[in-house]
XYZ file of C-alpha atoms in Angstrom:
578
model
C -230.764 76.820 -35.813
C -228.163 77.908 -38.395
C -225.988 80.655 -36.779
C -223.220 80.437 -39.311
C -223.845 83.754 -40.961
C -224.090 85.502 -37.695
C -220.833 84.017 -36.643
C -219.263 84.713 -39.970
C -220.148 88.519 -39.495
C -218.686 88.593 -36.007
C -215.527 86.923 -37.260
C -215.112 89.787 -39.846
C -215.812 92.247 -37.390
C -213.275 91.021 -35.048
C -210.661 89.836 -37.630
C -210.801 86.203 -36.338
C -210.512 83.125 -38.143
C -213.569 81.613 -39.747
C -215.765 79.570 -37.442
C -214.465 81.113 -34.310
C -217.344 83.363 -33.239
C -220.119 80.773 -34.072
C -218.668 78.363 -31.483
C -219.090 80.847 -28.822
C -222.603 81.890 -29.532
C -225.044 81.046 -26.729
C -228.809 80.532 -26.119
C -230.189 83.481 -24.405
C -231.992 82.635 -21.006
C -235.181 84.321 -21.988
C -236.643 84.156 -25.675
C -237.218 87.936 -25.356
C -233.639 88.621 -25.580
C -233.267 87.094 -28.911
C -232.331 84.036 -30.904
C -228.471 84.046 -30.138
C -226.108 85.848 -27.676
C -222.474 86.650 -28.088
C -220.527 87.262 -24.790
C -217.836 89.816 -24.819
C -216.147 88.970 -21.372
C -213.089 87.510 -23.001
C -212.623 90.417 -25.235
C -212.042 92.970 -22.637
C -208.405 91.595 -22.016
C -207.441 91.751 -25.882
C -209.099 94.866 -26.554
C -208.477 96.503 -23.293
C -211.921 97.815 -22.913
C -214.830 97.333 -20.717
C -217.038 94.245 -22.026
C -220.124 96.362 -21.873
C -218.667 98.896 -24.151
C -217.394 96.144 -26.417
C -220.851 94.688 -26.744
C -222.565 98.218 -27.576
C -219.902 98.934 -30.380
C -220.086 95.526 -31.961
C -224.103 95.743 -31.850
C -223.745 99.188 -33.359
C -221.304 97.671 -36.039
C -223.033 94.606 -36.942
C -225.069 94.698 -40.236
C -226.851 91.435 -41.427
C -229.994 91.477 -43.265
C -232.835 89.842 -41.216
C -230.793 90.087 -38.032
C -231.360 92.664 -35.380
C -228.501 92.950 -32.839
C -228.663 94.696 -29.706
C -226.353 95.109 -26.704
C -227.529 93.988 -23.137
C -224.704 94.355 -20.535
C -221.633 92.379 -21.928
C -223.697 90.441 -24.454
C -224.665 91.178 -28.079
C -228.266 89.727 -28.588
C -229.385 88.780 -32.012
C -233.226 88.489 -33.148
C -233.836 86.962 -36.547
C -236.785 88.371 -38.539
C -239.057 85.565 -38.273
C -240.975 85.986 -41.257
C -237.844 86.184 -43.368
C -236.215 83.189 -41.757
C -239.005 80.950 -41.283
C -238.970 79.138 -44.595
C -235.172 78.326 -44.126
C -235.838 76.818 -40.604
C -238.449 74.650 -41.883
C -236.405 73.386 -44.616
C -233.520 72.732 -42.076
C -236.092 70.889 -40.054
C -236.615 68.373 -42.778
C -232.980 67.657 -43.203
C -232.095 64.726 -40.862
C -229.500 62.643 -42.489
C -226.362 62.529 -40.243
C -223.328 61.327 -42.259
C -220.696 59.436 -40.393
C -217.273 57.921 -41.147
C -218.729 54.209 -41.085
C -216.163 53.156 -38.322
C -216.430 49.954 -36.663
C -216.986 50.825 -33.039
C -217.215 47.844 -30.478
C -219.530 48.787 -27.269
C -219.153 46.480 -24.291
C -222.477 46.815 -22.303
C -224.738 45.145 -19.746
C -221.919 42.258 -18.835
C -224.079 40.941 -15.912
C -222.494 38.109 -13.863
C -223.522 34.434 -14.219
C -225.645 32.990 -11.297
C -226.598 36.345 -10.106
C -229.931 38.006 -10.554
C -230.491 40.739 -13.086
C -231.023 43.606 -10.618
C -231.781 47.108 -11.024
C -228.184 47.900 -10.787
C -227.603 46.087 -14.041
C -229.908 48.341 -15.785
C -227.431 51.422 -16.229
C -224.714 49.575 -18.365
C -227.440 47.931 -20.204
C -229.591 50.996 -21.462
C -226.742 53.534 -21.606
C -224.662 50.997 -23.852
C -227.746 50.324 -25.944
C -228.573 54.060 -26.395
C -225.135 54.627 -27.518
C -225.272 51.853 -29.895
C -228.435 53.450 -31.552
C -227.023 56.778 -31.432
C -223.815 55.611 -33.167
C -225.788 53.723 -35.778
C -228.003 56.901 -36.377
C -224.891 58.721 -37.014
C -223.745 56.544 -39.733
C -221.112 54.606 -37.959
C -221.172 50.671 -37.723
C -221.259 49.815 -33.967
C -221.195 46.128 -32.628
C -222.569 45.387 -29.294
C -221.007 42.945 -27.067
C -222.400 41.314 -24.011
C -219.152 40.456 -22.133
C -220.893 37.918 -19.416
C -219.167 37.482 -16.170
C -219.045 33.788 -16.615
C -215.394 33.076 -15.135
C -213.415 34.030 -12.068
C -213.098 33.032 -8.475
C -216.724 33.679 -7.793
C -217.480 30.523 -9.453
C -215.281 28.617 -6.933
C -217.499 30.298 -4.302
C -220.538 29.379 -6.011
C -219.653 25.785 -6.274
C -218.322 25.611 -2.826
C -221.585 26.851 -1.630
C -223.619 24.520 -3.630
C -221.590 21.530 -2.479
C -221.862 22.416 1.045
C -225.427 23.706 1.454
C -227.207 23.328 -1.917
C -230.042 21.239 -3.020
C -230.601 20.200 -6.532
C -234.443 20.231 -6.051
C -234.364 23.829 -4.947
C -231.915 24.866 -7.390
C -234.152 23.432 -10.267
C -237.100 25.115 -8.894
C -235.687 28.666 -8.513
C -232.148 28.569 -10.051
C -231.309 32.152 -9.912
C -232.739 32.929 -6.339
C -231.400 29.789 -5.196
C -227.884 30.663 -6.468
C -228.104 34.129 -4.797
C -229.168 32.753 -1.512
C -226.067 30.461 -1.688
C -223.588 33.133 -2.600
C -224.873 35.210 0.156
C -224.472 32.394 2.703
C -220.992 31.742 1.413
C -219.934 35.396 2.252
C -221.778 35.242 5.602
C -220.163 31.804 6.649
C -216.650 32.878 5.385
C -216.455 35.803 7.711
C -216.172 33.305 10.467
C -214.642 30.169 8.448
C -211.632 31.363 6.474
C -211.106 27.820 5.165
C -213.957 28.598 2.962
C -211.950 31.035 0.698
C -209.201 28.306 0.469
C -211.721 25.970 -0.860
C -213.238 28.225 -3.372
C -209.955 29.055 -4.773
C -209.131 25.353 -5.166
C -212.625 24.875 -7.114
C -211.688 27.682 -9.403
C -208.315 26.224 -9.944
C -210.100 22.875 -10.900
C -212.331 24.800 -13.202
C -209.576 26.315 -15.019
C -207.822 22.794 -15.281
C -211.010 21.192 -16.933
C -212.216 19.212 -13.934
C -215.388 17.477 -15.130
C -217.410 18.169 -11.988
C -216.505 21.795 -11.994
C -217.297 22.281 -15.478
C -220.736 20.327 -15.123
C -221.944 22.777 -12.669
C -220.485 25.887 -14.030
C -222.323 25.013 -17.427
C -225.492 24.712 -15.587
C -225.127 28.122 -13.723
C -224.350 29.512 -17.187
C -227.468 27.984 -18.937
C -230.105 28.852 -16.394
C -228.624 32.548 -15.985
C -228.819 33.206 -19.995
C -232.473 32.157 -19.857
C -232.980 34.707 -17.038
C -231.059 37.218 -18.651
C -232.715 37.044 -22.188
C -236.166 37.318 -20.837
C -235.005 40.742 -19.436
C -233.336 41.799 -22.448
C -236.624 40.886 -24.510
C -238.688 43.289 -22.286
C -236.098 45.987 -22.341
C -235.948 45.795 -26.340
C -232.072 45.261 -26.216
C -230.155 42.650 -28.237
C -226.488 42.049 -29.094
C -224.397 41.273 -31.951
C -222.077 39.228 -29.837
C -222.634 37.427 -26.493
C -219.157 36.294 -25.581
C -218.251 35.560 -21.994
C -214.863 35.986 -20.008
C -214.685 32.037 -20.762
C -214.249 32.625 -24.407
C -210.905 34.186 -24.000
C -209.607 31.328 -21.806
C -207.524 29.927 -24.805
C -206.233 33.417 -25.708
C -204.741 34.640 -22.611
C -201.705 32.492 -22.863
C -200.478 34.455 -25.912
C -200.873 37.642 -23.876
C -198.795 36.442 -21.007
C -196.112 34.922 -23.379
C -195.986 38.424 -25.294
C -195.612 40.333 -21.968
C -192.959 37.978 -20.939
C -190.987 38.175 -24.356
C -191.248 41.845 -24.305
C -189.563 42.074 -20.826
C -192.780 43.649 -19.247
C -193.750 41.045 -16.815
C -192.186 41.429 -13.301
C -192.573 39.176 -10.236
C -194.065 40.792 -7.338
C -194.907 38.671 -3.869
C -195.000 35.487 -6.118
C -197.464 37.310 -8.693
C -196.587 38.527 -12.319
C -197.284 42.126 -12.835
C -196.620 44.995 -15.344
C -195.228 48.022 -13.813
C -196.830 51.290 -14.565
C -194.940 53.607 -12.506
C -194.351 55.979 -15.293
C -198.129 56.371 -15.561
C -198.567 57.028 -11.851
C -200.496 53.966 -11.300
C -200.191 50.566 -9.224
C -198.804 47.702 -11.029
C -201.252 45.819 -13.340
C -201.575 42.144 -11.769
C -201.422 39.686 -14.744
C -201.112 36.290 -12.935
C -201.834 35.720 -9.302
C -199.225 33.938 -7.019
C -201.009 30.480 -7.675
C -200.775 31.063 -11.432
C -204.620 31.794 -11.982
C -205.490 34.749 -14.379
C -207.535 37.688 -13.271
C -209.606 40.332 -14.672
C -206.720 42.503 -16.648
C -205.399 39.430 -18.386
C -208.647 38.610 -19.692
C -209.494 42.301 -20.826
C -206.210 42.404 -22.647
C -207.095 39.200 -24.406
C -210.530 40.714 -25.181
C -209.527 44.007 -26.418
C -206.851 42.378 -28.893
C -209.661 40.038 -30.175
C -212.074 42.823 -30.632
C -209.358 44.909 -32.733
C -207.905 42.262 -34.479
C -210.780 39.680 -35.250
C -213.881 42.137 -34.920
C -212.131 44.946 -36.792
C -212.656 47.620 -34.194
C -211.389 50.914 -34.803
C -212.652 52.188 -31.454
C -213.443 50.157 -28.437
C -216.042 51.441 -25.712
C -216.354 49.872 -22.179
C -219.671 50.961 -20.594
C -218.910 49.867 -17.113
C -219.226 51.672 -13.784
C -216.974 54.389 -12.543
C -215.698 52.129 -9.882
C -213.458 50.223 -12.505
C -211.832 53.269 -13.750
C -208.347 52.417 -12.506
C -208.691 48.917 -13.847
C -209.355 50.232 -17.339
C -206.515 52.965 -17.154
C -204.221 50.049 -16.329
C -205.479 47.857 -19.192
C -205.081 50.650 -21.736
C -201.762 51.554 -20.376
C -200.492 47.990 -20.554
C -201.809 47.796 -24.287
C -199.805 50.996 -24.987
C -196.671 49.316 -23.577
C -197.380 46.373 -25.905
C -197.177 48.636 -28.938
C -200.692 48.830 -29.694
C -201.229 52.376 -30.956
C -205.005 51.869 -31.326
C -205.252 51.769 -27.423
C -205.498 55.479 -27.826
C -209.069 54.748 -29.154
C -210.210 52.765 -26.096
C -212.577 54.539 -23.931
C -213.947 53.780 -20.529
C -217.681 55.069 -20.513
C -218.060 55.292 -16.682
C -221.321 55.670 -14.800
C -222.479 56.302 -11.367
C -224.039 53.872 -8.822
C -227.935 53.284 -8.921
C -229.196 53.378 -5.306
C -232.680 52.361 -4.199
C -234.286 54.439 -1.742
C -230.821 55.821 -0.754
C -229.115 52.493 -0.271
C -226.314 50.793 -2.289
C -227.187 47.362 -3.571
C -225.034 44.443 -2.994
C -225.102 40.851 -4.371
C -222.672 39.521 -1.549
C -225.285 40.727 1.083
C -228.555 40.012 -0.832
C -229.454 43.540 -1.339
C -230.744 43.255 -4.855
C -233.900 44.771 -6.375
C -234.975 42.294 -8.952
C -235.369 44.315 -12.312
C -238.326 42.001 -13.248
C -240.343 42.931 -10.231
C -239.462 46.709 -10.763
C -240.640 46.428 -14.420
C -243.839 44.638 -13.440
C -244.841 47.103 -10.683
C -244.272 49.950 -13.406
C -246.370 48.358 -15.972
C -249.031 47.837 -13.492
C -249.042 51.529 -12.260
C -249.038 52.634 -15.825
C -251.936 50.417 -16.469
C -254.000 51.861 -13.548
C -253.190 55.580 -14.526
C -254.344 54.822 -18.239
C -257.533 53.174 -17.119
C -258.398 56.398 -15.256
C -257.367 58.815 -18.045
C -258.460 56.707 -21.103
C -260.804 53.827 -19.962
C -261.402 53.118 -23.602
C -257.802 52.768 -24.881
C -257.324 49.820 -27.385
C -254.869 47.335 -26.490
C -254.160 48.781 -22.960
C -251.861 46.031 -21.803
C -249.327 46.729 -24.709
C -249.407 50.159 -24.220
C -248.678 49.820 -20.559
C -245.771 47.561 -21.238
C -244.226 50.385 -23.431
C -245.282 53.119 -20.997
C -244.082 51.403 -18.004
C -240.680 49.905 -19.103
C -240.293 53.307 -21.088
C -240.660 55.086 -17.671
C -237.877 52.975 -16.016
C -235.583 53.475 -19.098
C -236.003 57.336 -19.408
C -235.609 57.536 -15.464
C -232.207 56.481 -15.824
C -231.112 58.020 -19.270
C -232.517 61.753 -18.369
C -229.696 61.767 -15.879
C -225.932 62.715 -16.562
C -224.422 59.202 -16.668
C -221.669 59.858 -14.301
C -224.004 60.922 -11.335
C -225.468 58.563 -8.953
C -229.065 57.828 -9.167
C -231.522 57.261 -6.376
C -233.989 55.019 -8.232
C -237.524 56.186 -7.489
C -240.366 54.167 -9.184
C -243.021 56.647 -7.977
C -241.374 59.504 -9.808
C -240.474 57.532 -12.889
C -244.105 56.616 -13.695
C -245.679 60.030 -13.468
C -247.410 61.554 -16.628
C -246.238 65.006 -15.529
C -242.613 66.440 -15.268
C -239.443 65.037 -16.549
C -240.558 61.787 -17.201
C -240.924 59.136 -19.969
C -244.442 58.913 -19.815
C -244.605 62.550 -20.103
C -242.619 62.459 -23.668
C -244.654 59.250 -24.882
C -248.067 61.242 -24.037
C -246.693 64.387 -25.947
C -245.803 62.254 -29.056
C -249.249 60.460 -28.783
C -251.068 63.794 -28.509
C -249.353 65.166 -31.532
C -250.234 61.904 -33.487
C -253.804 62.338 -32.460
C -253.984 65.827 -33.953
C -252.589 64.558 -37.243
C -255.130 61.586 -37.277
C -257.993 64.153 -36.809
C -256.573 66.241 -39.681
C -256.306 63.333 -41.843
C -259.856 62.118 -41.193
C -261.108 65.525 -41.795
C -259.137 65.752 -45.159
C -256.907 68.621 -43.900
C -253.526 66.540 -43.655
C -250.940 67.438 -46.283
C -247.270 67.021 -46.878
C -247.462 63.415 -45.768
C -248.458 64.492 -42.382
C -251.119 61.651 -42.155
C -248.685 58.892 -42.143
C -246.604 57.606 -39.287
C -242.866 57.853 -40.291
C -240.786 54.713 -40.141
C -237.162 53.599 -40.352
C -233.976 54.192 -38.354
C -233.567 57.593 -36.821
C -231.216 59.896 -38.986
C -231.617 57.793 -42.132
C -235.034 58.445 -43.662
C -235.545 60.356 -46.606
C -236.945 63.725 -46.128
C -240.597 64.564 -46.678
C -241.606 66.782 -49.643
C -240.920 70.300 -48.880
C -243.260 72.972 -48.040
C -244.527 75.381 -50.676
C -242.587 78.652 -50.495
C -244.105 80.690 -47.567
C -245.516 84.127 -47.804
C -243.513 86.155 -45.407
C -246.753 87.767 -43.964
C -248.932 84.763 -44.139
C -248.148 83.482 -40.667
C -247.710 85.493 -37.583
C -244.916 83.612 -35.782
C -245.793 83.767 -32.095
C -243.225 83.004 -29.602
C -244.561 79.302 -28.947
C -244.519 78.614 -32.696
C -241.064 80.251 -33.228
C -239.262 78.510 -30.270
C -240.734 75.025 -31.300
C -239.504 75.755 -34.818
C -235.835 76.427 -33.687
C -235.589 73.560 -31.313
C -236.849 71.018 -34.175
C -233.886 72.044 -36.069
C -231.529 70.988 -33.004
C -231.704 67.186 -33.638
C -228.636 66.499 -35.516
C -226.565 68.935 -33.233
C -227.926 67.187 -30.054
C -227.167 63.757 -31.642
C -223.571 64.749 -32.215
C -223.407 66.495 -28.846
C -224.414 63.207 -27.151
C -221.900 61.138 -29.012
C -219.050 63.414 -28.329
C -219.776 63.176 -24.870
C -221.065 59.568 -24.804
C -224.159 60.928 -23.054
C -227.559 59.629 -24.026
C -228.865 62.191 -21.549
C -228.426 64.790 -24.404
C -230.958 62.999 -26.382
C -233.311 62.543 -23.341
C -233.051 66.390 -22.332
C -233.634 67.222 -25.915
C -236.851 65.072 -25.989
C -238.029 66.698 -22.847
C -237.441 69.988 -24.222
C -239.446 69.353 -27.423
C -242.279 67.965 -25.379
C -242.549 71.270 -23.289
C -242.298 73.400 -26.318
C -245.020 71.465 -28.149
C -247.354 71.355 -25.427
C -246.938 75.333 -24.840
C -247.539 75.773 -28.633
C -250.547 73.466 -28.468
C -252.102 75.296 -25.667
C -251.492 78.829 -27.298
C -252.544 77.680 -30.990
C -255.293 75.879 -32.464
C -253.829 73.456 -34.904
C -256.793 72.790 -36.950
C -257.646 76.342 -37.626
C -260.155 77.514 -40.410
C -257.198 79.663 -41.826
C -255.382 77.369 -44.475
C -251.987 78.812 -44.199
C -251.934 78.808 -40.524
C -253.322 75.252 -40.466
C -250.505 74.192 -42.929
C -247.823 75.513 -40.823
C -249.172 74.219 -37.386
C -249.831 71.047 -38.860
C -246.303 70.919 -40.191
C -244.776 71.707 -36.797
C -246.984 69.013 -35.290
C -245.820 66.285 -37.739
C -242.112 67.293 -37.067
C -242.691 67.163 -33.373
C -244.196 63.692 -33.517
C -241.477 62.739 -35.727
C -238.515 64.053 -33.544
C -240.201 62.617 -30.513
C -240.584 59.200 -32.081
C -236.799 59.359 -33.083
C -235.499 60.115 -29.758
C -237.385 57.785 -27.861
C -236.319 55.120 -30.208
C -232.660 56.131 -29.948
C -233.138 55.603 -25.986
C -234.857 52.234 -26.620
C -238.412 53.400 -25.783
C -241.794 52.765 -27.638
C -243.790 55.527 -28.931
C -247.344 54.442 -28.727
C -249.759 56.001 -31.183
C -252.356 56.459 -28.467
C -252.184 56.671 -24.609
């Protein structure tokens, strides 16, 4: 909702710089209080008055056509004349092109480890990163998604050691990922008693880095079968990548990084290893080469960042990686700055909290993994059962159940603030009531059903009979409504609140990008769904009164449109019927 005029009048009254007051305007907790509120607490120090008195004086002095100001404690509440402002709000609701700067933004997401199962724990990086990609694209930027596969490192020495000691080619071919997991878990169990295993694993990784034929053969096999498994999961999640470049891609690029650090006098020896000291940053040294001469994560991530900036042309680098890696990325960005890379200021770690399952942290080393495929299958099956009861005649129920079941899992993640921990609950995620994906999808289907009925009866107008298509934020606006007669429609609370919220799409998209929070979009979708259902229960949409029907159909069309956009940004399907 446009509040610039209210803010401008407050700036004039307070003798403030233009735009200052608008940023302080809030949404009242109760719609009965008005459409905007201005807090006066901070003014009490500068004006040396009681904030309640300041609010009363401001309300008395405020004069803006079509806006009523009233004091309530330390707040000034503003109520818009609904009949007078409805036309402008409806026109604003049709404006949805978000103009960006066209920047190239590389987003590092998903990044599962080769020879490990794609578990529920991998879901967060994948869906958060993919949502940010779509949000940046919708905002007019040029994102590039990169799947930085964990296909290098000492864990492959462990994997090869375990296979050589206890593996079976027959079992590996029959179930490559589960057998690989079993071998990996056994290695860690056995290594607790037999410390020679760690020495053997380090030797295998050294051989792998040296190009040993047998080590490379086994490594290639693990990579190939893992990619096949991962791609099946990505297809179901509707996630794709512009680049799939594992850590191994940067093997021939790390030498140049080490030499530049050495030439710049940044490398120092520490217990036989080579490090970059970061004392001035208040951080421990960043390890570049281990004592045996092998590389480690920071070395590869430095080479990766340089490649993404110099070759891919990234103006901004985002790393959607768990919060436990925060120190690692702070160190990497600090080393880049010491190397003279000013663009390191545009590198961002986008952390997220752990996902637990029934209160327990998952661990690949201990075999405590919930396979994502099993969770998706169960969610789809439960969605299908619910829909069989609710709508036994539903066309193409299997496809709809797939969209609803998987959407339930994705929304169950993205509705949460990304930095918080999630205790995953399948039972809660698949419900069609409450703050869930199926609830939003069902509301979208309800709105589309109303529109189809209007179209069948010859009552649809203004393009509302057609399902809108295209990338969110870039479609052409529909033909505007004819000018409204101020007295032609009585804007009840349910209609008015829905209309105001429909105008917030662009602001919520920008807010979500500023904080790198897909939850802003998910919460907006939930708000719209709740407001529409309230509106739907309080108003007959296909009423016999033409002007009422026109307005209510337009609100219904805009709701269906916005819900589809928000679901698409989150990577969730929006079935026409559920």
